[in-house]
């Protein structure tokens, strides 16, 4: 069984890789940490590092409520098949 | 030229057309540091209660700080302060760009404008000297044309201009002072004060040296600060997106001001996002004087109805103000809205509140086309929004009703519309929904210039790290935006940092939001520049002194705890379901207020600073003044 995760890029990462989304496929349900590793593998170390500074909003299938996560503390969160992960810059003042 | 400071102020008596130079004492500079602090001290001492904000007895203070014009990143800010014609209390606003440093190079830390000129003039300051020149020919010109006209007239492209546009001339109460075309000291109507004095602009040119007391130490600290900025977790984001990063970020958190705060989620956020702006229209980055994070941008619209529009900016507040707040999904229209405000010289926050307020009233049937000169003020009607901006600037028809700010507009309209006016103490609120940001909610409720987020910016509440919450503020909740505990402490901390930034006249993006430069480092750099002997505690206390002085000023004007409040919607109407992580949130303000007053050592019932606190901060004259006015009674002896 494969696990498919849609990653939507917002903020800094989107502007750096010039892409709005990707689909990632795993053989098992991945952790958030593994997903970010995959992104780094696909786009290079600098992007991987930039991802680690961002916020992750995980929307599980059928849920209307995305939950915010951060690395490294949430690296072991398991991503369910069909989840959407948004990568977004931190909210800070402006 | 002495070190760090010029130690000179320019006093301009417009009524008698006299210009004098005054020396600034070391005590004054030591106690109030720079820009905002110097201006606040003058405001308290020279503008007593009862002064008409638009009369000749009000004064306009323009101040820069000890780091202004140095290599310190973003040391570009300049403060404009006066009694506000918009709120009737403390007016203060600052702008970036290049005007502040130029004023310093011209030899002044502060300019005091008093009286009112019998004819329109502009002030020209050059290398320690100043003169008043006729501005008859500039009247009615917009900000861009005014700057162009002055530069042409003076024949020097390096002249920096701070000016007002037609909105100020027409008495719009939230008109700002604009530097470098779009760098706006927009809040609290400082442009309106300038117009009331018949002063169209201030042009500055300076070539005088700035010297540091200890240049080697100074450069060592600058090098460290440069490294801290470049390695900061937010560096790339600020560089690529500036504050426009907040459209998606706040929307995802469910607290982006949408359709006048009826919800915190805008379904078309992507269409008006900073990301789309960067991908579609950005030409290049643009920064202020000495900044290493050029967070702004030049853009040009290359398609659609607004094709050909070129400008600099916008900041998040303008972008969201003319998109999500009014339900507009057209990026071009939002950029046009910001551009119009810049040209007419109006505050984007207040303008967008007044318009979105009117839209909500229209949608609810409280007002109709018969009130709005035929304008269909439906959500998303961008043409009506743009037309209304012009009507406000020229006080035409329904625009005249909105030109005095949302409080007066609500009074004029009646029909219980006050409850839809999104302001605190008469100052319109920003583009984030306070229900989803409890620390910000407290910050805007207590801000000394009215409903304003920049007086504190307590962004620690986004950390979401309970251990950091405990380490820095004693409770884990402090690090979470939807929690209440610890927010009094957090807001006070950020108020002090914001005061530090405004007194050193350094950008808040770095000093407050990125928390570059600790108080200890700030004291070190201040000493390296000025040769003074500050330490961490002294500097922190100076910031506290300025905050307490401001509080005393607004207390003297009649402000009390009951005024440290929020619009009813935020206290009673939960954020709707689509707001995801923020759904169901309201603001429970009272417990946060209790904690906040306690932190400040202010009376919990009234919000008046305690005598002991004021004395501890060296504000003896304030104590005497408040006592003589019967404001500080025996009850406040503790
Ligand atoms: S960060 Fe932006 S606003 Fe601040 S000084 Fe730099 S360019 Fe100006």
XYZ file of C-alpha atoms and ligand atoms in Angstrom:
740
model
C 0.000 0.000 0.000
C 1.308 3.449 -0.918
C 0.813 6.650 0.974
C 0.273 9.801 -1.040
C 0.817 13.238 0.475
C 0.105 16.489 -1.308
C 2.481 19.269 -0.312
C 1.364 22.826 -0.966
C 4.158 25.351 -0.924
C 3.424 28.834 0.339
C 5.642 31.703 1.394
C 9.396 31.478 1.128
C 9.649 27.903 -0.076
C 7.219 28.533 -2.923
C 9.207 31.536 -4.099
C 12.494 29.691 -3.822
C 11.459 26.569 -5.724
C 8.993 28.402 -7.978
C 6.353 25.750 -7.542
C 2.970 25.694 -5.838
C 2.627 22.017 -5.009
C 3.987 18.484 -5.385
C 2.682 15.014 -4.701
C 4.956 12.757 -2.678
C 4.467 9.008 -2.559
C 5.765 6.734 0.204
C 5.575 3.030 0.747
C 4.437 3.562 4.354
C 2.796 6.469 6.146
C 5.689 8.918 6.516
C 6.509 11.181 9.423
C 6.701 14.919 8.956
C 10.468 14.662 9.410
C 10.720 12.123 6.607
C 8.611 14.262 4.305
C 10.903 17.237 4.827
C 13.875 15.002 4.151
C 12.239 14.010 0.846
C 11.690 17.635 -0.069
C 15.341 18.341 0.674
C 16.273 15.367 -1.476
C 14.207 16.650 -4.364
C 15.171 20.334 -4.221
C 18.527 20.349 -2.498
C 20.013 20.965 0.890
C 19.304 24.708 1.039
C 15.603 24.161 0.448
C 15.589 21.337 2.978
C 17.112 23.680 5.533
C 14.692 26.482 4.680
C 11.788 24.048 5.121
C 12.909 23.338 8.655
C 12.392 27.015 9.524
C 8.789 26.983 8.324
C 5.436 26.070 9.795
C 3.574 22.975 8.622
C -0.188 22.813 8.484
C -1.409 19.270 8.258
C -4.939 18.745 6.993
C -6.041 15.150 7.332
C -8.579 13.779 4.864
C -12.152 14.817 5.721
C -10.960 17.279 8.368
C -11.868 20.941 8.055
C -9.275 21.989 10.552
C -5.579 22.134 9.721
C -3.224 21.719 12.629
C 0.004 23.705 12.903
C 3.300 21.906 13.507
C 6.934 22.906 13.745
C 10.256 21.161 13.423
C 12.150 19.718 15.145
C 9.611 19.136 17.907
C 6.963 17.602 15.635
C 9.271 15.577 13.395
C 7.651 12.289 14.456
C 4.064 13.229 13.614
C 2.656 10.545 11.309
C 1.046 11.703 8.089
C -2.048 9.788 7.030
C -2.650 8.707 3.456
C -4.278 11.558 1.527
C -3.182 14.290 3.902
C -2.374 17.740 2.615
C 0.647 19.451 4.121
C 1.002 23.178 3.651
C 4.431 24.686 4.161
C 4.168 28.257 5.256
C 6.342 30.939 6.757
C 5.987 31.625 10.470
C 3.467 34.209 11.551
C 5.350 37.074 13.085
C 4.786 40.754 13.322
C 4.634 43.123 10.405
C 29.258 67.711 15.298
C 29.204 65.802 18.534
C 28.917 62.073 18.875
C 25.798 60.079 18.062
C 23.518 63.008 18.641
C 23.662 66.399 16.960
C 22.498 67.848 20.299
C 20.493 70.414 18.398
C 16.817 71.022 17.829
C 15.269 73.379 15.344
C 12.260 75.335 16.592
C 10.086 76.805 13.881
C 7.470 79.346 14.909
C 5.226 79.453 11.881
C 2.952 82.182 13.197
C 5.835 84.639 13.439
C 7.921 82.966 10.729
C 10.853 82.656 13.119
C 13.398 79.863 13.212
C 15.619 79.172 16.207
C 18.184 76.564 17.087
C 18.170 75.074 20.599
C 20.755 72.970 22.361
C 19.591 69.623 23.694
C 20.841 68.849 27.177
C 22.559 65.558 28.043
C 19.809 64.950 30.657
C 17.109 65.218 28.011
C 18.933 62.864 25.640
C 19.878 60.446 28.420
C 16.376 60.269 29.784
C 14.447 60.050 26.547
C 16.996 58.559 24.131
C 15.769 59.667 20.727
C 12.894 60.009 18.231
C 9.748 58.870 19.994
C 11.108 59.517 23.492
C 12.259 63.058 22.758
C 8.955 63.819 21.056
C 6.880 62.383 23.894
C 8.699 64.447 26.491
C 8.025 67.603 24.457
C 4.425 66.585 23.856
C 3.815 66.156 27.575
C 5.540 69.405 28.493
C 4.449 71.653 25.650
C 0.962 70.504 24.665
C -1.294 70.643 27.724
C -4.831 69.285 27.905
C -7.461 71.353 26.148
C -5.310 72.196 23.142
C -7.199 71.932 19.858
C -5.265 69.372 17.768
C -5.902 71.456 14.665
C -5.268 74.805 16.304
C -1.998 76.771 16.399
C -1.277 75.678 19.986
C -0.743 72.084 18.948
C 2.852 71.347 18.040
C 4.379 68.888 15.628
C 7.574 67.218 16.781
C 9.899 65.441 14.390
C 12.575 63.337 16.001
C 15.412 60.994 15.122
C 17.635 58.877 17.330
C 21.270 58.307 18.205
C 21.693 55.511 15.648
C 19.919 57.341 12.835
C 22.171 57.777 9.861
C 24.749 55.272 11.078
C 25.550 51.909 9.540
C 23.203 50.181 11.956
C 20.834 48.172 9.734
C 17.530 49.934 9.232
C 18.525 53.015 11.249
C 16.242 54.952 8.977
C 13.192 55.826 10.985
C 11.860 59.242 11.861
C 9.009 59.988 14.285
C 6.301 62.596 13.781
C 4.330 63.346 16.953
C 1.599 65.769 18.057
C -1.771 65.704 19.726
C -3.853 63.659 17.327
C -6.789 65.227 15.492
C -8.075 61.721 14.883
C -8.173 60.480 18.466
C -7.773 63.617 20.589
C -4.986 61.887 22.498
C -1.403 60.999 21.752
C -0.407 61.180 18.099
C 2.789 59.539 16.951
C 3.840 57.787 13.804
C 7.090 56.888 12.158
C 8.405 56.336 8.679
C 11.397 54.686 7.069
C 13.157 55.641 3.875
C 15.884 58.285 3.839
C 14.401 61.410 5.395
C 15.446 60.618 8.992
C 19.138 60.074 8.225
C 19.205 63.205 6.049
C 17.829 65.274 8.941
C 20.671 63.999 11.068
C 23.221 64.794 8.355
C 21.723 68.285 8.297
C 22.581 68.653 11.967
C 19.362 68.105 13.946
C 17.941 65.499 16.325
C 14.577 67.173 16.527
C 12.414 69.742 14.780
C 9.604 71.502 16.632
C 6.903 73.071 14.518
C 4.615 75.491 16.350
C 1.956 78.041 15.513
C 0.434 78.266 12.057
C 1.742 80.018 9.014
C -0.405 82.784 7.533
C 0.396 81.436 4.070
C 1.336 78.005 2.692
C 5.011 77.271 3.173
C 7.526 74.505 3.148
C 10.545 74.261 5.396
C 13.949 73.771 3.842
C 16.720 72.580 6.146
C 20.287 72.392 4.957
C 23.411 71.787 7.004
C 22.399 73.477 10.250
C 20.354 76.237 8.632
C 16.705 76.488 7.711
C 14.325 78.736 5.835
C 10.622 78.912 5.062
C 9.687 79.003 1.391
C 6.415 79.648 -0.324
C 4.355 76.557 -1.070
C 1.493 78.340 -2.845
C 2.401 76.577 -6.079
C 2.415 73.181 -4.358
C -1.066 73.364 -2.892
C -3.384 70.652 -4.133
C -0.530 68.559 -5.473
C -0.401 64.922 -4.514
C 2.516 63.429 -2.577
C 4.417 62.384 -5.692
C 4.015 65.725 -7.471
C 4.905 67.643 -4.318
C 8.163 65.780 -3.871
C 8.989 66.168 -7.545
C 8.207 69.898 -7.458
C 10.415 70.553 -4.454
C 13.351 68.559 -5.753
C 13.094 70.371 -9.072
C 12.859 73.750 -7.392
C 15.850 73.124 -5.150
C 17.807 71.630 -8.026
C 19.188 68.810 -5.900
C 18.040 65.242 -6.412
C 19.533 64.266 -3.077
C 17.108 66.416 -1.122
C 14.805 64.267 1.018
C 11.193 65.364 1.281
C 8.524 64.666 3.893
C 5.225 66.067 2.698
C 1.471 65.923 2.821
C -1.012 65.319 0.036
C -4.455 66.700 -0.767
C -6.154 64.557 1.897
C -4.362 66.473 4.656
C -5.047 69.795 2.983
C -8.725 68.863 2.861
C -8.728 68.039 6.562
C -9.041 64.241 6.373
C -8.279 63.350 9.962
C -6.157 60.330 9.157
C -3.792 61.953 6.687
C -0.121 61.128 7.116
C 3.284 62.579 6.419
C 4.929 60.807 3.496
C 8.683 60.439 3.022
C 10.296 59.125 -0.195
C 6.837 58.977 -1.815
C 5.504 55.899 -0.049
C 7.272 55.711 3.310
C 4.439 56.876 5.447
C 4.140 58.146 8.988
C 0.520 57.429 8.361
C -1.153 56.815 11.677
C -2.951 59.255 13.988
C -3.271 62.146 11.530
C 0.143 63.758 11.724
C -0.279 64.996 8.136
C -3.535 66.663 9.146
C -1.703 68.531 11.910
C 0.942 69.613 9.418
C -1.746 70.902 7.057
C -3.424 72.830 9.886
C -0.154 74.698 10.222
C -0.097 75.560 6.524
C 3.089 73.545 6.190
C 3.080 71.529 2.964
C 6.469 69.857 3.272
C 9.848 69.662 4.887
C 12.836 69.291 2.596
C 16.188 68.298 4.037
C 19.693 68.103 2.739
C 22.722 67.359 4.876
C 26.361 66.573 4.309
C 27.621 66.847 7.865
C 29.610 64.040 9.443
C 28.429 61.584 12.042
C 31.115 60.312 14.345
C 31.099 57.412 16.754
C 32.782 57.667 20.168
C 34.309 54.225 19.759
C 34.272 53.366 16.050
C 36.015 50.017 16.459
C 33.583 48.755 19.070
C 30.736 50.176 17.001
C 31.830 48.254 13.900
C 32.319 45.069 15.914
C 28.720 45.242 17.067
C 27.469 46.123 13.581
C 29.265 43.093 12.166
C 27.618 40.856 14.732
C 24.207 42.384 14.075
C 24.651 41.886 10.319
C 25.446 38.220 10.945
C 22.513 37.817 13.333
C 20.169 39.222 10.709
C 21.521 37.150 7.828
C 21.328 33.923 9.833
C 17.935 34.645 11.342
C 15.210 32.089 10.741
C 13.062 34.776 9.110
C 15.681 36.416 6.934
C 14.726 34.796 3.623
C 11.040 35.345 4.192
C 11.402 39.016 4.968
C 13.713 39.448 2.018
C 11.406 37.722 -0.447
C 8.029 38.799 0.837
C 8.383 41.502 3.461
C 5.235 41.921 5.483
C 3.085 40.651 2.594
C 3.998 37.193 3.927
C 1.155 37.695 6.366
C -1.723 37.352 3.903
C -1.442 33.566 3.650
C -0.028 33.125 7.137
C -2.879 34.875 8.936
C -5.448 33.399 6.588
C -4.284 29.880 7.364
C -4.448 30.695 11.070
C -8.024 31.908 10.536
C -7.414 35.475 11.593
C -7.038 37.562 8.458
C -9.399 40.562 8.673
C -11.996 39.567 6.113
C -15.102 41.481 5.116
C -14.682 43.796 8.051
C -13.846 41.103 10.588
C -16.969 39.076 9.929
C -14.620 36.169 9.444
C -10.903 35.452 9.642
C -10.663 33.456 6.466
C -10.635 34.891 2.956
C -11.419 32.297 0.323
C -9.453 34.265 -2.297
C -6.345 34.915 -0.216
C -4.164 33.336 -2.888
C -5.341 35.895 -5.457
C -4.169 38.804 -3.314
C -1.204 37.135 -1.649
C 2.325 38.396 -1.297
C 3.450 35.300 -3.164
C 1.342 36.127 -6.225
C 2.480 39.739 -6.120
C 6.121 38.626 -6.057
C 5.591 36.120 -8.872
C 3.543 38.429 -11.086
C 4.594 42.018 -10.709
C 7.705 42.379 -8.572
C 10.575 44.054 -10.433
C 13.165 44.269 -7.693
C 13.657 44.597 -3.968
C 13.819 47.964 -2.295
C 15.101 48.916 1.134
C 15.437 51.849 3.487
C 18.670 53.601 4.434
C 21.385 51.182 5.614
C 19.040 48.190 5.657
C 20.330 44.715 4.952
C 16.858 43.270 4.470
C 15.345 45.224 1.617
C 11.851 44.017 2.437
C 9.958 46.272 0.079
C 9.701 46.047 -3.678
C 9.197 47.943 -6.872
C 6.337 46.478 -8.853
C 4.685 47.090 -12.159
C 1.306 45.730 -13.166
C 1.709 44.243 -16.602
C -1.798 43.078 -17.370
C -5.477 43.755 -16.829
C -7.315 46.890 -15.948
C -4.549 48.460 -13.891
C -1.785 47.695 -16.375
C 0.997 50.239 -16.184
C 0.620 51.025 -12.481
C 4.108 51.205 -11.011
C 5.002 51.859 -7.427
C 6.874 50.730 -4.366
C 5.399 48.466 -1.707
C 2.832 47.669 -0.517
C 3.019 46.565 3.091
C 0.675 43.863 4.327
C -1.633 46.410 5.960
C -2.414 48.143 2.688
C -2.590 44.950 0.665
C -5.052 43.231 3.000
C -6.867 46.488 3.696
C -7.941 46.820 0.099
C -8.469 43.120 -0.522
C -9.687 40.760 2.222
C -11.012 43.512 4.483
C -13.304 44.798 1.717
C -13.815 41.403 0.053
C -11.860 42.309 -3.098
C -10.149 39.425 -4.929
C -8.379 41.526 -7.546
C -4.705 42.108 -6.765
C -4.502 44.988 -9.245
C -7.396 46.784 -7.571
C -5.844 46.325 -4.134
C -2.543 47.761 -5.388
C -4.430 50.646 -6.953
C -6.152 51.316 -3.621
C -2.812 51.514 -1.833
C -1.390 53.710 -4.586
C -4.287 56.156 -4.303
C -3.837 56.406 -0.541
C -0.119 57.059 -1.017
C -0.732 59.766 -3.578
C -3.506 61.476 -1.619
C -1.502 60.994 1.577
C -3.865 58.885 3.683
C -3.405 56.073 6.169
C -4.292 52.748 4.523
C -5.485 51.193 7.777
C -7.916 53.940 8.710
C -9.082 54.364 5.114
C -9.759 50.657 4.681
C -11.576 50.519 8.022
C -13.808 53.457 7.127
C -14.665 51.892 3.779
C -15.193 48.353 5.088
C -17.300 49.757 7.935
C -19.502 51.497 5.362
C -19.673 48.274 3.341
C -20.847 46.288 6.332
C -23.513 48.893 7.082
C -24.592 48.776 3.438
C -24.767 44.986 3.363
C -26.818 45.037 6.572
C -29.209 47.607 5.139
C -28.266 50.262 7.703
C -27.259 52.622 4.899
C -28.352 52.565 1.253
C -27.353 54.064 -2.085
C -29.252 57.186 -1.060
C -26.577 57.683 1.623
C -23.570 56.708 -0.481
C -23.988 58.932 -3.536
C -25.304 55.931 -5.433
C -22.328 53.688 -4.681
C -23.231 50.011 -4.318
C -21.024 49.217 -1.345
C -21.190 45.465 -1.730
C -18.305 43.245 -0.686
C -15.826 42.944 -3.498
C -16.955 46.007 -5.436
C -13.474 47.281 -6.115
C -14.614 50.162 -8.288
C -16.736 51.514 -5.459
C -13.804 51.137 -3.062
C -11.499 53.122 -5.339
C -14.118 55.792 -5.908
C -14.685 56.086 -2.196
C -10.964 56.571 -1.545
C -11.067 59.592 -3.817
C -14.273 60.890 -2.254
C -12.673 60.680 1.187
C -9.497 62.455 0.079
C -11.494 65.334 -1.369
C -14.312 65.156 1.202
C -16.838 64.744 -1.570
C -20.362 63.557 -0.740
C -20.336 60.398 1.371
C -16.530 60.629 1.540
C -16.956 63.653 3.782
C -18.764 61.466 6.326
C -15.873 58.975 6.392
C -13.064 61.535 6.329
C -13.260 62.200 10.066
C -12.618 58.558 10.977
C -14.845 55.663 11.846
C -15.974 56.960 15.254
C -17.289 60.228 13.914
C -18.757 58.454 10.882
C -20.695 56.143 13.200
C -21.937 59.115 15.218
C -23.057 60.829 12.023
C -24.813 57.751 10.674
C -26.356 56.740 14.004
C -28.695 53.721 13.905
C -26.543 51.855 16.413
C -23.710 51.707 13.889
C -21.048 52.421 16.552
C -20.945 48.721 17.369
C -19.541 48.045 13.896
C -16.785 50.647 14.204
C -13.508 48.766 14.574
C -11.340 51.098 16.600
C -9.789 51.562 20.021
C -9.692 55.091 21.451
C -10.626 56.409 18.014
C -7.820 54.738 16.070
C -8.914 52.158 13.508
C -7.661 48.591 13.880
C -5.221 46.676 11.714
C -5.749 43.717 9.370
C -5.436 40.833 11.831
C -8.352 39.550 13.853
C -7.604 40.025 17.579
C -9.748 36.999 18.429
C -7.051 34.726 17.066
C -4.156 36.599 18.685
C -4.757 37.243 22.359
C -1.492 39.054 23.023
C -2.086 41.360 20.085
C -5.642 41.857 21.342
C -4.266 43.107 24.643
C -1.584 45.147 22.880
C -4.057 47.079 20.735
C -6.448 47.560 23.659
C -3.799 49.326 25.743
C -1.629 51.000 23.075
C -0.924 54.605 23.990
C -1.800 55.940 20.546
C -5.079 54.017 20.321
C -5.877 50.778 18.493
C -2.457 50.031 17.200
C -0.393 46.872 16.902
C 2.982 48.548 16.415
C 3.205 49.811 19.970
C 3.972 46.258 21.092
C 3.905 43.542 18.373
C 3.983 40.666 20.885
C 5.013 38.096 18.310
C 6.358 35.725 20.960
C 2.858 34.279 21.093
C 3.547 32.578 17.756
C 6.521 30.611 19.127
C 4.400 27.651 20.223
C 7.194 26.437 22.452
C 6.016 25.844 26.033
C 9.532 25.637 27.418
C 10.421 28.992 25.928
C 7.187 30.320 27.408
C 8.300 29.225 30.868
C 11.882 30.361 30.382
C 11.051 33.846 29.184
C 7.699 34.702 30.697
C 7.149 32.177 33.487
C 4.260 30.247 31.941
C 3.975 27.918 28.940
C 0.813 29.667 27.717
C 2.772 32.829 26.913
C 4.058 31.124 23.766
C 0.620 30.336 22.318
C -1.519 32.831 20.488
C -4.862 31.457 21.682
C -3.906 31.417 25.366
C -4.290 34.216 27.901
C -1.860 33.550 30.719
C 1.378 35.496 30.666
C 0.183 37.918 28.005
C 0.413 40.918 30.339
C 4.093 40.183 30.755
C 4.624 39.486 27.057
C 2.945 42.719 25.970
C 4.912 44.807 28.468
C 8.160 43.237 27.260
C 7.363 44.002 23.620
C 6.146 47.497 24.466
C 9.588 48.181 25.837
C 11.276 46.718 22.769
C 9.025 48.758 20.487
C 9.891 51.872 22.496
C 13.573 51.007 22.147
C 13.217 50.660 18.375
C 11.297 53.934 18.130
C 13.838 55.780 20.264
C 16.903 54.438 18.505
C 14.831 55.000 15.345
C 15.630 51.578 14.038
C 13.234 49.376 12.074
C 10.858 47.247 14.150
C 11.123 44.399 11.678
C 14.577 43.697 13.020
C 14.476 45.053 16.553
C 11.032 43.857 17.581
C 9.862 41.107 15.265
C 13.219 39.408 14.776
C 14.422 40.431 18.237
C 17.827 41.386 16.931
C 19.866 43.233 19.595
C 19.299 42.535 23.266
C 19.002 45.431 25.716
C 22.576 44.672 26.725
C 23.840 44.933 23.144
C 21.701 48.015 22.595
C 23.362 49.670 25.585
C 26.783 48.704 24.223
C 26.120 50.150 20.802
C 24.595 53.273 22.265
C 27.729 53.769 24.339
C 29.968 53.075 21.363
C 28.176 55.729 19.340
C 27.544 58.426 21.932
C 30.212 57.884 24.532
C 27.487 57.736 27.174
C 27.504 55.102 29.879
C 24.318 53.146 29.584
C 23.833 49.665 30.906
C 21.092 47.157 30.191
C 18.952 48.175 33.196
C 19.263 51.888 32.524
C 18.202 51.427 28.933
C 15.260 49.221 29.821
C 14.240 51.758 32.441
C 14.422 54.576 29.904
C 11.996 52.657 27.698
C 9.708 52.114 30.681
C 9.944 55.811 31.490
C 8.794 56.710 28.005
C 5.881 54.256 28.184
C 4.810 55.657 31.548
C 5.123 59.213 30.288
C 2.874 58.310 27.361
C 0.419 56.635 29.686
C 0.434 59.720 31.914
C -0.218 61.887 28.860
C -3.306 59.954 27.841
C -4.438 59.668 31.472
C -4.215 63.457 31.645
C -6.415 63.559 28.548
C -9.020 61.461 30.365
C -8.172 57.879 29.344
C -8.839 55.191 31.986
C -9.146 51.415 32.185
C -12.603 51.511 30.619
C -11.001 52.876 27.437
C -8.507 49.998 27.241
C -11.092 48.011 25.391
C -11.925 46.319 22.115
C -14.912 46.543 19.774
C -17.833 44.418 20.897
C -17.491 41.929 18.037
C -14.158 40.675 19.339
C -15.496 40.209 22.848
C -18.772 38.525 21.978
C -18.876 36.985 18.488
C -16.807 33.805 18.130
C -14.790 33.422 14.932
C -16.837 31.256 12.577
C -16.212 27.643 11.632
C -14.197 28.324 8.487
C -11.501 29.940 10.645
C -10.050 26.489 11.308
C -7.569 26.640 14.171
C -9.048 29.901 15.459
C -12.712 28.942 15.135
C -14.809 29.687 18.192
C -12.374 32.257 19.572
C -13.356 35.475 21.265
C -11.218 37.753 23.444
C -11.555 37.635 27.218
C -9.798 40.873 27.915
C -10.273 41.558 31.615
C -7.897 38.982 33.082
C -5.190 40.009 30.636
C -5.704 43.650 31.597
C -5.347 42.816 35.305
C -2.081 41.049 34.640
C -0.852 43.841 32.396
C -1.520 46.617 34.937
C 0.138 44.555 37.631
C 3.238 44.132 35.470
C 3.385 47.874 34.912
C 2.625 48.699 38.540
C -0.437 50.658 37.510
C -3.689 50.899 39.454
C -5.882 47.956 38.457
C -9.166 49.801 38.754
C -8.287 52.888 36.762
C -5.153 52.053 34.793
C -3.393 55.099 36.298
C 0.327 54.565 36.988
C 1.094 54.421 40.688
C 3.016 57.325 42.200
C 5.839 55.058 43.348
C 6.286 53.786 39.815
C 6.464 57.262 38.339
C 8.912 58.378 41.007
C 11.063 55.305 40.495
C 11.282 56.249 36.829
C 12.290 59.788 37.674
C 9.033 61.287 36.438
C 8.747 63.710 39.384
C 7.308 66.518 37.293
C 4.636 64.197 35.950
C 3.691 63.246 39.519
C 3.438 66.916 40.436
C 1.389 67.704 37.360
C -1.033 64.818 37.887
C -1.358 65.692 41.557
C -2.135 69.312 40.796
C -4.815 68.170 38.408
C -6.295 65.892 41.073
C -5.554 62.770 39.016
C -2.991 61.176 41.322
C -4.748 61.026 44.660
C -3.689 59.414 47.936
C -5.040 56.136 46.662
C -2.049 55.925 44.353
C 0.658 56.242 46.964
C 1.570 52.566 46.959
S 13.276 45.838 7.011
Fe 12.084 46.873 5.431
S 11.007 48.576 6.501
Fe 12.685 47.844 7.820
S 14.398 49.198 7.346
Fe 14.587 47.371 6.049
S 13.562 47.915 4.125
Fe 12.934 49.418 5.678
